[in-house]
Amino acid sequence: MSIIHLLPEHIANQIAAGEVIQRPASVVKELMENAIDAHAKSVQLNVKDAGKTLIQVVDDGDGMSPEDAVKCFQRHATSKLKSAEDLFRLKTKGFRGEALASVASIAHVSMRTKKNDAETGTHIEVEGNSIKTNEQIVCSKGTVFEVKNLFYNVPARRNFLKSESIEFGHIRDEFERVALAHPDIKFSLHHNGQEIYQLQAGVLRMRVASIFGRNSNERLVPIEEQTNIVSIKGFLGKPDAAKKTRGEQFFFVNDRFFKDSYFHHAITKAFDGMISEKHYPSYCIYLDVDPAKIDVNIHPTKTEIKFEEDRFIYSILLSSVRQALGKYNIFPTLDFETETSFDVPSSFRKTEPIEPQITVDPSFNPFHTQKNTAGSSGNGFSKALKNEGFGQTMPSSSDWEQFYQIEEESSSSDGLISTQTIGFQDDTFQGNYLIHDRYIFSPTKSGLLVVDIKRAKWRILYTELIGKFIHQALESQQLLFPMEKEVSKMEMDLWLSHEKLLKQLGFHCEYDQETIFIHGVPTVLPENSVNDCIDSLLADLQDRDIDQGDVAHHLVRRLTQNASREAVIRQAEEAQALIEALFQCEEHTLAPNGKKIMHTVLLTDIASNF
Ligand code: ADP
Ligand code: MG
C-alpha cells in the first residue's frame, strides 16, 4: 500500500525552493526529522569523520512499503502534504518532499526499511539519483539510512567544508535541537565509534539538563504560561550561570527549533540588570501556537518562523520570564510589580488576549506646528499610522508622501525636527515604498521596515555567486581595451599564486613584470569599480588572518561587495524585486560582513517617543 503521492507543480513552487543540503549537519537534520515524522521511539545517529564519510540514522518508526521505498527519493515526493492549505495545519517536520531527492543527488545512499506488519523489508541503493539496488531483505521494523561520501560529485563543495571539529559542531547542534524537541524519544549520538550522547526517554527537565551539561539541573528555573494564543513552557538558566558564549539558547515552536532575534530580545530584556555585560542567559523555551498562526515556510531550512501574533508573544515572554525569575527569588519582586506597559496583567491570562495597544490620537500630527494642529486629521502620518496599526488597508504612497512633505514644511518653519528630515528631499515615492538613495522604507503591519539597499544587494549577489562559484567559473566580460594595473612585486606574486581562483572569479589577465593587463572582468562588476575591487582583493590576499582554505569565500565576498557599491533602486518594482530576492537568501538579515541589512522601526517604539 502506498501513502506517498507527488505534489502538483504549483504547490511545489509555492514552497520556496532553497538549497537543502549545505553541509553534513543538514543531512543529519533531515534524516532525524524524517525518523521523528515516522513516529520513531528511538533514533540512533552514527557519524564518521564529521559526516564526510558516513552518516547513519537508525530508527524504529513506521518504515516504508517496497513501493514507497523507491518513491521517497523522487523530488516533491512526500506523504505529509496534500494541498497548500495543509501548510497551515502542519504537525510534521518535513513537508517539502525534497530532502531525500537532494541527498541522493550528492551522495551514495543506502536504505533498509520495513513496515511493522510486513514480512520482509526493502534494501535500496541510490547513486546519482538512479537506483542501483532494489531487493527484499530480512530486517527489523523501521528504517536505516546510510549516507556515504557526501558531495562526492561536487568536489568544490566538499572542499568548502570546514574542519572536522567545526562540521561536527554543526552536527551536534542539530542533534541537540532535535533531542530537546522530543524528550519522549530515546536518542544516541556516536562519532567515529565514540559515544557522545546516550539520552533516555523521560521528562523535559531531564532532557534539558542532559543537554545543558553536568550540574545544570540545579541551575534550571522552570517557566510556564498559558494563554489562548500561546502556551509557554521550558527552562531558564539562573542568571549567575550565564555564560560568556552564546550557546544554550533554544526556542521551539510546536516542537520545531527556530531562531528569533525579536523573542531573544524579550528574554534578554527580562534578564536586564541581572547578568553582567558580555554574558548571555541560557534558555530553552517551548511555544505552542496554532499552526495556522505561524508560517514555517519562509526559510528553506525552516529555522526562521513568522508569527502572526509576534508582539503579543513578545510581551507574554517578557512577563513570564520575569515572573519565573521573580518566583525563584532571583529577580526582586518589587521590581516585578512595577510592570512596564508591555507586561500582561495576570488577570489577562487564560482570557481572550487583546494585542498590546498603543494609544495614539489619530488626529494628532506630531509634525504639525501649533498653527496647523487643529483639524489636521487628514494628514499622511496619521493616516499611514492608522491604516498600519488600526485599519484594514495599507497606507497609500500619497499618505507617506504627505507625511514627509509635512515633515519638511514644519522643519523649515520651526526647525524643531530638522535632523529627521535631512536627506529626504530627493526621495521618490513608489507604491508602498519610499526610496532613498541608501534605504528603502516600507510600511509593514508592525511598523516601518528599513532596508539598506547596498547591503541587501551584497547579500543577494554573494548568495547567488558563492553557489555558482563552487561549481563553475563566474561569467567574465571582455574589455574593449585592457586595463593596466601597476602593482608591486609582492602584489604580483600574490596575484599569481591565486591566479586560478581569480580567473574563476572572472578576472582574465596577462602579465608583465609589474603590470597586470586585465582583459576580462567579472560581469557583475561595474567597470568603474574594477580598480577598487582589485585593490581590496590584493589587501585580502595579504591578510594573514584569512585562512587559506577560506580564501575563495573572501574573494567572492569582496567582489560582490564592490559590485553592490553602486546599487541604486529607482522604481517600486525594483524595490519589490530586491526585497523578494533578499528573502530568498537563506541568510537575509545580515550582510556578508555581519552587519544588519534591515531594521523595523516598531510602531510601539514610535509611539513611545511621543
Ligand atoms: P518530506 O519529509 O518533506 O516529506 P523527504 O524527502 O524527507 O520529504 O522524505 C520523503 C518521504 O519519505 C516522506 O514523506 C516519508 O513518507 C518517507 N520517509 C522518509 N524517511 C522516512 C523514515 N525514516 N521512515 C519512514 N518514512 C520515511
Ligand atoms: Mg523530510
XYZ file of C-alpha atoms and ligand atoms in Angstrom:
638
model
C 0.000 0.000 0.000
C 1.410 3.359 -0.960
C 0.891 6.502 1.054
C 3.199 8.720 -0.966
C 1.989 10.915 -3.807
C 3.625 13.620 -5.887
C 2.966 17.291 -5.130
C 1.480 19.234 -8.026
C 3.976 21.632 -9.584
C 2.236 24.798 -8.417
C 2.320 23.779 -4.779
C 5.900 22.751 -5.173
C 6.581 26.246 -6.425
C 4.728 27.786 -3.542
C 7.143 26.085 -1.282
C 10.077 28.342 -1.815
C 12.961 26.323 -3.154
C 16.202 26.522 -1.318
C 19.403 24.687 -1.034
C 18.512 21.992 1.406
C 21.865 20.425 1.935
C 24.735 22.745 2.750
C 26.833 20.501 4.928
C 26.760 17.132 6.693
C 24.681 18.635 9.516
C 21.887 19.405 7.036
C 21.690 15.691 6.181
C 21.590 14.841 9.868
C 18.726 17.250 10.430
C 16.679 15.913 7.523
C 17.189 12.241 8.377
C 16.477 12.723 12.065
C 13.350 14.711 11.312
C 12.144 12.028 8.944
C 12.599 9.461 11.715
C 10.542 11.611 14.104
C 7.850 12.131 11.480
C 7.740 8.333 11.125
C 6.868 8.093 14.864
C 10.161 6.556 15.938
C 10.616 5.934 19.662
C 14.347 5.513 19.338
C 16.735 7.274 16.968
C 20.424 6.459 16.700
C 22.809 8.737 14.878
C 26.259 7.452 13.948
C 28.718 9.556 12.025
C 32.247 9.086 10.732
C 34.669 11.925 10.009
C 32.150 14.599 10.894
C 29.735 13.078 8.416
C 32.002 13.364 5.398
C 32.438 9.598 5.177
C 29.248 8.302 6.749
C 26.027 9.486 8.322
C 23.833 6.690 9.576
C 20.415 7.136 11.153
C 18.644 4.110 12.589
C 15.016 4.427 13.617
C 12.265 2.120 14.804
C 9.497 4.122 13.140
C 6.780 3.251 10.640
C 9.081 2.116 7.854
C 8.093 2.153 4.207
C 6.428 -0.236 1.768
C 8.581 -1.521 -1.131
C 6.814 0.930 -3.423
C 7.374 3.960 -1.172
C 10.962 2.927 -0.614
C 11.553 3.797 -4.268
C 9.226 6.785 -4.463
C 10.681 8.598 -1.476
C 13.768 9.558 -3.492
C 11.797 11.456 -6.102
C 11.657 15.223 -5.859
C 8.466 16.503 -4.265
C 7.629 13.052 -3.019
C 6.028 13.419 0.375
C 3.401 11.700 2.438
C 2.954 14.782 4.615
C 1.279 17.387 2.456
C -1.580 17.078 0.016
C -2.654 20.659 -0.621
C -1.330 24.147 0.010
C -3.838 24.562 2.833
C -2.125 21.702 4.664
C 0.808 24.059 5.042
C -1.197 25.842 7.704
C -2.025 22.690 9.629
C 1.401 21.153 9.672
C 2.358 18.920 12.532
C 5.235 17.183 10.777
C 8.799 18.447 10.419
C 9.108 17.747 6.728
C 6.659 18.617 4.002
C 8.712 19.746 1.033
C 9.444 16.247 -0.127
C 12.836 17.239 -1.405
C 15.307 16.211 1.262
C 15.865 12.633 0.163
C 15.949 13.574 -3.517
C 18.564 16.218 -2.733
C 20.676 13.920 -0.593
C 20.523 11.156 -3.195
C 21.843 13.503 -5.858
C 25.030 14.360 -3.976
C 25.906 11.234 -2.009
C 25.752 7.450 -2.076
C 22.645 6.467 -0.183
C 21.676 3.091 1.120
C 18.388 2.445 2.873
C 16.841 -0.547 4.613
C 13.226 -0.193 5.644
C 10.383 -2.365 6.840
C 6.857 -1.676 7.959
C 5.718 -3.262 11.172
C 3.262 -5.684 9.601
C 5.429 -6.651 6.616
C 7.292 -9.932 6.396
C 10.277 -8.590 4.536
C 11.946 -5.262 4.215
C 13.387 -3.415 1.250
C 17.007 -2.563 0.587
C 17.637 0.297 -1.820
C 20.900 1.790 -3.006
C 20.902 5.041 -4.909
C 23.755 6.709 -6.725
C 23.415 9.897 -8.734
C 19.649 9.654 -8.366
C 19.424 6.281 -10.054
C 18.538 3.112 -8.201
C 21.421 0.634 -8.196
C 19.953 -1.950 -5.846
C 16.375 -2.808 -5.023
C 15.919 -6.086 -3.175
C 13.798 -7.662 -0.484
C 15.699 -8.443 2.696
C 15.139 -9.612 6.224
C 15.416 -6.727 8.673
C 13.662 -5.303 11.690
C 10.884 -2.729 11.742
C 11.852 0.836 10.960
C 14.372 2.463 8.691
C 18.147 2.651 8.455
C 19.617 5.369 6.251
C 23.280 5.466 5.338
C 24.638 8.474 3.526
C 28.180 7.931 2.316
C 30.708 10.134 0.552
C 28.729 13.329 0.778
C 29.368 15.742 -2.120
C 31.397 13.047 -3.907
C 30.266 14.516 -7.225
C 30.580 18.171 -6.178
C 34.271 18.316 -5.260
C 34.302 22.081 -4.831
C 31.507 21.861 -2.327
C 33.363 19.156 -0.488
C 36.447 21.340 -0.413
C 34.441 24.145 1.135
C 33.608 22.081 4.168
C 35.221 23.398 7.314
C 37.474 21.491 9.676
C 36.224 18.286 11.211
C 35.609 19.918 14.578
C 33.525 22.706 13.072
C 31.453 20.349 10.943
C 30.943 18.004 13.833
C 29.929 21.009 15.951
C 27.130 21.695 13.463
C 26.037 18.069 13.592
C 25.977 18.156 17.347
C 23.875 21.347 17.260
C 21.305 19.716 15.006
C 21.244 16.600 17.143
C 20.710 18.649 20.317
C 17.907 20.663 18.754
C 16.021 17.562 17.686
C 16.660 15.821 21.003
C 15.485 18.842 23.002
C 12.283 18.997 20.988
C 11.449 15.361 21.761
C 12.208 14.315 25.346
C 9.872 11.337 24.950
C 12.137 9.785 22.315
C 15.384 7.948 23.011
C 18.413 9.285 21.145
C 22.062 8.412 20.807
C 24.968 10.012 19.015
C 28.275 8.324 18.191
C 31.187 9.934 16.373
C 33.920 7.673 14.983
C 32.690 4.968 17.326
C 32.830 7.185 20.408
C 29.652 7.767 22.385
C 28.788 11.467 22.611
C 25.208 11.232 23.822
C 23.010 8.468 25.166
C 19.678 10.038 26.064
C 16.871 8.046 27.640
C 13.243 8.960 27.058
C 11.925 10.939 30.021
C 10.621 14.256 31.282
C 11.603 17.552 29.738
C 13.715 18.721 32.659
C 15.863 15.630 32.427
C 16.400 16.133 28.714
C 17.284 19.810 29.069
C 19.681 19.062 31.912
C 21.446 16.350 29.956
C 21.995 18.666 27.004
C 22.940 21.710 29.111
C 25.574 19.548 30.779
C 26.782 18.404 34.136
C 25.301 20.030 37.250
C 22.931 22.042 35.135
C 19.827 20.611 36.796
C 20.090 22.870 39.846
C 20.698 25.871 37.616
C 17.367 25.454 35.831
C 14.378 27.640 36.605
C 11.084 26.449 35.137
C 8.890 28.814 33.192
C 5.269 28.212 32.360
C 2.441 30.314 30.989
C -0.838 29.550 29.261
C -2.860 31.947 27.169
C -5.255 31.424 24.328
C -2.708 32.493 21.789
C 0.384 30.801 23.081
C 1.430 28.305 25.724
C 4.932 28.654 27.020
C 6.968 26.149 28.940
C 10.627 25.444 29.401
C 13.619 26.338 31.489
C 15.860 29.317 32.082
C 19.408 29.157 33.378
C 19.777 31.112 36.613
C 21.406 34.488 35.977
C 24.581 33.582 37.865
C 25.051 30.677 35.483
C 25.017 32.956 32.439
C 27.794 32.187 30.024
C 30.255 34.176 28.044
C 29.468 32.255 24.916
C 26.106 32.224 23.294
C 25.409 28.562 23.412
C 22.425 27.361 25.297
C 19.669 29.391 23.729
C 16.862 27.418 22.228
C 13.410 28.334 21.022
C 10.953 25.742 19.809
C 7.517 26.220 18.394
C 5.279 23.190 18.127
C 8.372 21.033 18.711
C 10.357 22.670 15.945
C 13.582 24.556 16.661
C 13.694 28.133 15.414
C 15.769 31.282 15.730
C 14.207 34.615 16.534
C 16.090 37.744 17.458
C 12.888 39.563 18.447
C 11.885 36.968 21.026
C 15.505 36.669 22.088
C 15.332 40.361 22.838
C 12.355 39.771 25.126
C 14.373 37.268 27.151
C 17.483 39.405 27.414
C 15.295 42.333 28.414
C 13.775 40.268 31.195
C 17.282 39.392 32.394
C 18.350 43.025 32.163
C 20.488 44.114 35.068
C 20.843 40.599 36.410
C 23.703 39.422 34.294
C 26.848 41.278 33.503
C 27.644 42.601 30.094
C 29.031 40.175 27.553
C 27.233 37.321 29.300
C 24.320 35.525 27.768
C 21.373 33.972 29.547
C 20.671 30.301 28.885
C 17.187 29.299 27.960
C 15.223 26.521 26.383
C 11.730 27.707 25.653
C 8.872 25.841 24.027
C 5.964 27.687 22.477
C 2.757 26.037 21.452
C 0.845 28.010 18.874
C -1.984 27.208 16.489
C -0.119 26.038 13.339
C -2.386 28.289 11.278
C -0.893 31.308 13.035
C 2.697 30.682 12.067
C 4.451 30.442 8.767
C 7.251 27.904 8.776
C 7.758 28.255 5.099
C 9.676 31.496 4.891
C 13.040 29.840 5.349
C 14.332 26.936 3.231
C 15.785 25.137 6.201
C 12.874 26.225 8.340
C 14.780 27.797 11.205
C 13.038 31.138 10.822
C 9.371 31.309 11.510
C 6.876 34.102 11.066
C 4.382 34.578 13.872
C 1.118 36.326 13.284
C 0.918 37.416 16.921
C 4.570 38.166 17.480
C 4.030 41.312 19.547
C 1.695 39.550 21.893
C 4.075 36.632 22.272
C 6.904 39.073 22.931
C 5.064 40.652 25.825
C 3.987 37.313 27.275
C 7.563 36.058 27.059
C 8.922 39.118 28.775
C 6.442 38.954 31.608
C 6.631 35.217 32.137
C 10.432 35.158 32.200
C 10.372 37.956 34.769
C 7.761 36.098 36.739
C 9.750 32.866 36.668
C 12.887 34.651 37.848
C 10.847 36.505 40.491
C 9.261 33.335 41.803
C 12.646 31.846 42.429
C 13.730 34.988 44.236
C 16.138 35.772 41.539
C 14.509 38.900 40.387
C 13.459 41.346 43.125
C 9.691 41.008 43.437
C 9.305 44.717 43.957
C 10.724 45.356 40.555
C 8.477 42.779 39.158
C 5.460 44.598 40.443
C 6.391 47.784 38.718
C 5.265 46.316 35.450
C 6.119 48.031 32.256
C 3.325 48.758 29.864
C 4.442 45.794 27.830
C 3.694 43.287 30.531
C 0.448 41.468 30.604
C -1.523 41.689 33.834
C -2.245 38.308 35.345
C -5.984 38.823 35.073
C -5.366 38.719 31.363
C -4.075 35.230 31.290
C -6.405 32.466 30.209
C -8.812 35.075 28.890
C -9.106 36.157 25.316
C -5.951 38.220 24.871
C -6.014 41.638 23.359
C -2.963 42.817 21.482
C -0.915 45.406 23.326
C -2.449 48.689 22.343
C -0.698 51.865 21.544
C -2.722 54.887 22.379
C -2.409 57.252 19.526
C -4.681 60.117 18.792
C -5.209 59.512 15.116
C -5.882 63.172 14.532
C -2.650 64.227 16.162
C 0.143 65.130 13.815
C 3.462 65.337 15.607
C 4.985 67.247 12.752
C 2.469 69.964 12.669
C 3.312 73.150 14.466
C 0.699 74.816 16.568
C -0.695 76.723 13.684
C -1.966 73.646 11.931
C -2.579 71.185 14.741
C -6.280 71.779 14.804
C -8.300 69.758 12.367
C -5.283 68.008 10.880
C -6.853 64.567 10.878
C -6.423 64.045 7.160
C -2.649 64.214 7.167
C -0.405 61.497 5.828
C 1.293 60.380 9.002
C -1.855 59.779 10.964
C -3.465 58.082 8.032
C -0.442 55.940 7.451
C -0.231 55.043 11.111
C -3.938 54.475 11.350
C -4.001 52.257 8.350
C -0.981 50.390 9.551
C -1.827 49.723 13.098
C -5.543 50.028 13.296
C -7.076 49.932 9.869
C -7.569 47.347 7.190
C -5.717 48.747 4.239
C -2.114 49.627 3.676
C -1.265 53.321 3.604
C -1.117 54.637 0.103
C 2.038 56.165 -1.242
C 0.416 59.557 -1.100
C -0.139 59.086 2.624
C 3.578 58.665 3.122
C 4.287 61.369 0.630
C 2.182 63.774 2.621
C 3.822 62.592 5.782
C 7.216 63.634 4.570
C 6.008 66.798 2.938
C 4.539 67.907 6.197
C 7.741 66.973 7.905
C 9.749 69.126 5.550
C 7.399 72.055 5.824
C 7.402 72.068 9.567
C 11.126 71.611 9.809
C 11.704 74.622 7.685
C 9.224 76.674 9.632
C 10.370 75.935 13.152
C 13.484 73.809 12.797
C 12.366 71.594 15.655
C 12.731 68.290 13.900
C 15.210 69.255 11.282
C 17.526 66.324 11.892
C 14.902 63.796 10.976
C 14.166 65.356 7.650
C 17.616 65.843 6.197
C 18.190 63.686 3.184
C 14.609 63.020 2.254
C 14.166 65.839 -0.183
C 15.192 63.790 -3.186
C 13.390 60.641 -2.270
C 10.817 59.204 -4.569
C 7.548 57.660 -3.616
C 6.767 54.456 -5.398
C 3.756 52.396 -4.483
C 4.260 51.254 -0.938
C 7.909 52.151 -0.911
C 9.751 55.272 -0.077
C 13.031 55.056 -1.906
C 16.020 56.897 -0.606
C 19.406 56.533 -2.237
C 20.644 54.255 0.522
C 17.445 52.848 2.019
C 14.036 51.545 1.113
C 11.292 52.311 3.602
C 8.231 50.187 3.549
C 5.296 50.217 5.949
C 4.517 46.815 7.466
C 1.970 45.582 9.937
C 4.203 46.182 12.920
C 5.943 49.375 11.855
C 8.294 50.670 9.237
C 10.728 48.302 7.569
C 14.015 49.934 6.586
C 16.211 48.032 4.143
C 19.793 49.003 3.392
C 19.936 48.751 -0.404
C 23.657 48.158 -0.797
C 23.853 45.541 1.890
C 20.761 43.809 0.556
C 22.265 43.770 -2.907
C 25.550 42.494 -1.496
C 23.841 39.628 0.298
C 21.838 38.667 -2.799
C 24.847 38.756 -5.124
C 27.016 36.907 -2.647
C 24.466 34.142 -2.131
C 23.997 33.758 -5.857
C 27.662 33.823 -6.788
C 29.042 31.684 -3.994
C 26.591 28.988 -5.075
C 27.815 29.239 -8.673
C 31.450 29.720 -7.869
C 31.882 26.353 -6.256
C 30.648 24.591 -9.387
C 31.949 26.748 -12.198
C 33.799 29.889 -13.189
C 31.846 33.125 -12.905
C 30.898 34.975 -16.056
C 33.557 37.278 -17.375
C 33.151 40.248 -19.643
C 35.857 41.112 -22.167
C 37.078 44.682 -22.007
C 37.426 46.527 -25.297
C 40.724 47.971 -24.116
C 42.609 46.027 -21.476
C 43.100 47.837 -18.193
C 46.608 48.230 -16.936
C 47.332 47.992 -13.266
C 50.735 48.725 -11.775
C 51.496 46.527 -8.801
C 54.423 45.861 -6.506
C 56.486 42.705 -6.805
C 54.828 41.303 -3.714
C 51.362 42.068 -5.051
C 52.246 40.440 -8.343
C 53.383 37.287 -6.520
C 50.191 37.239 -4.507
C 48.062 37.676 -7.581
C 49.912 34.978 -9.495
C 49.751 32.498 -6.676
C 45.963 32.844 -6.661
C 45.602 33.215 -10.381
C 43.392 30.184 -10.801
C 40.890 31.377 -8.243
C 40.951 34.914 -9.610
C 40.301 33.571 -13.085
C 37.409 31.552 -11.761
C 36.142 34.807 -10.301
C 36.158 36.352 -13.785
C 39.490 38.206 -13.945
C 41.312 37.262 -17.147
C 44.779 38.770 -17.200
C 48.169 38.852 -18.782
C 51.297 39.987 -17.056
C 54.397 41.995 -17.486
C 56.989 42.476 -14.755
C 54.990 44.851 -12.598
C 51.861 45.329 -14.632
C 48.701 43.329 -14.769
C 46.813 43.678 -18.040
C 43.203 42.975 -17.357
C 41.339 41.725 -20.415
C 38.250 40.340 -18.781
C 36.444 41.315 -15.582
C 33.595 39.646 -13.688
C 30.337 40.581 -15.412
C 28.764 41.654 -12.142
C 31.416 44.282 -11.558
C 30.775 47.778 -12.944
C 33.804 48.919 -14.905
C 34.460 51.903 -12.682
C 34.735 49.619 -9.662
C 37.370 47.319 -11.156
C 40.343 49.227 -9.812
C 38.990 49.442 -6.258
C 37.969 45.843 -6.372
C 41.461 44.694 -7.347
C 42.975 46.804 -4.574
C 40.715 45.277 -1.992
C 41.293 41.765 -3.328
C 45.036 42.329 -3.038
C 44.572 43.569 0.513
C 42.605 40.439 1.356
C 45.229 38.192 -0.181
C 47.816 39.822 2.074
C 45.686 39.440 5.172
C 47.308 36.755 7.280
C 44.163 36.347 9.339
C 42.368 34.839 6.399
C 42.541 31.096 6.489
C 43.928 29.723 3.211
C 41.037 27.294 2.967
C 38.707 30.253 3.121
C 40.310 32.491 0.506
C 37.708 31.715 -2.137
C 34.897 32.828 0.157
C 36.691 36.062 0.898
C 37.317 36.778 -2.757
C 33.660 36.276 -3.662
C 32.694 38.388 -0.695
C 34.952 41.197 -1.764
C 33.923 41.010 -5.387
C 30.225 41.159 -4.562
C 30.800 43.975 -2.096
C 32.434 46.019 -4.817
C 29.744 45.031 -7.276
C 26.982 46.201 -4.962
C 28.511 49.560 -4.029
C 26.833 51.334 -6.870
C 23.472 49.693 -6.371
C 20.584 52.078 -6.842
C 16.883 51.500 -6.808
C 14.548 53.804 -8.647
C 11.266 52.015 -9.187
C 8.812 50.315 -6.879
C 9.179 47.124 -8.919
C 12.919 47.184 -8.341
C 12.396 47.693 -4.625
C 9.907 44.856 -4.545
C 12.212 42.575 -6.534
C 15.154 43.412 -4.283
C 13.214 42.631 -1.122
C 11.847 39.423 -2.595
C 15.287 38.290 -3.734
C 16.657 39.123 -0.321
C 14.100 36.952 1.415
C 15.027 34.089 -0.897
C 18.505 34.107 0.622
C 18.853 31.726 3.490
C 20.612 34.418 5.479
C 18.763 37.619 4.789
C 19.164 39.581 7.965
C 22.908 40.146 7.814
C 25.241 41.274 5.056
C 28.310 39.093 4.394
C 30.287 41.314 6.802
C 27.822 40.513 9.581
C 26.133 43.912 9.536
C 22.377 44.354 9.667
C 20.557 44.586 6.354
C 17.212 45.627 7.672
C 15.562 47.057 10.681
C 11.968 47.508 11.654
C 11.082 50.675 13.476
C 8.240 49.324 15.567
C 5.049 51.283 15.989
C 5.463 50.743 19.698
C 8.881 52.423 19.555
C 7.475 55.262 17.517
C 4.630 55.701 19.960
C 6.997 55.674 22.929
C 8.664 58.765 21.535
C 5.530 60.796 21.902
P 9.437 15.144 3.491
O 9.989 14.784 4.832
O 9.443 16.609 3.267
O 8.130 14.505 3.212
P 11.689 13.650 2.454
O 12.400 13.700 1.150
O 12.470 13.948 3.677
O 10.448 14.620 2.362
O 11.014 12.219 2.608
C 10.110 11.753 1.625
C 9.133 10.750 2.179
O 9.815 9.538 2.504
C 8.462 11.181 3.487
O 7.323 11.966 3.259
C 8.129 9.825 4.119
O 6.905 9.331 3.645
C 9.233 8.915 3.622
N 10.300 8.725 4.644
C 11.488 9.356 4.692
N 12.232 8.959 5.747
C 11.495 8.033 6.399
C 11.702 7.234 7.579
N 12.814 7.325 8.305
N 10.705 6.381 7.932
C 9.560 6.290 7.201
N 9.313 7.016 6.093
C 10.249 7.882 5.683
Mg 11.916 15.080 5.450
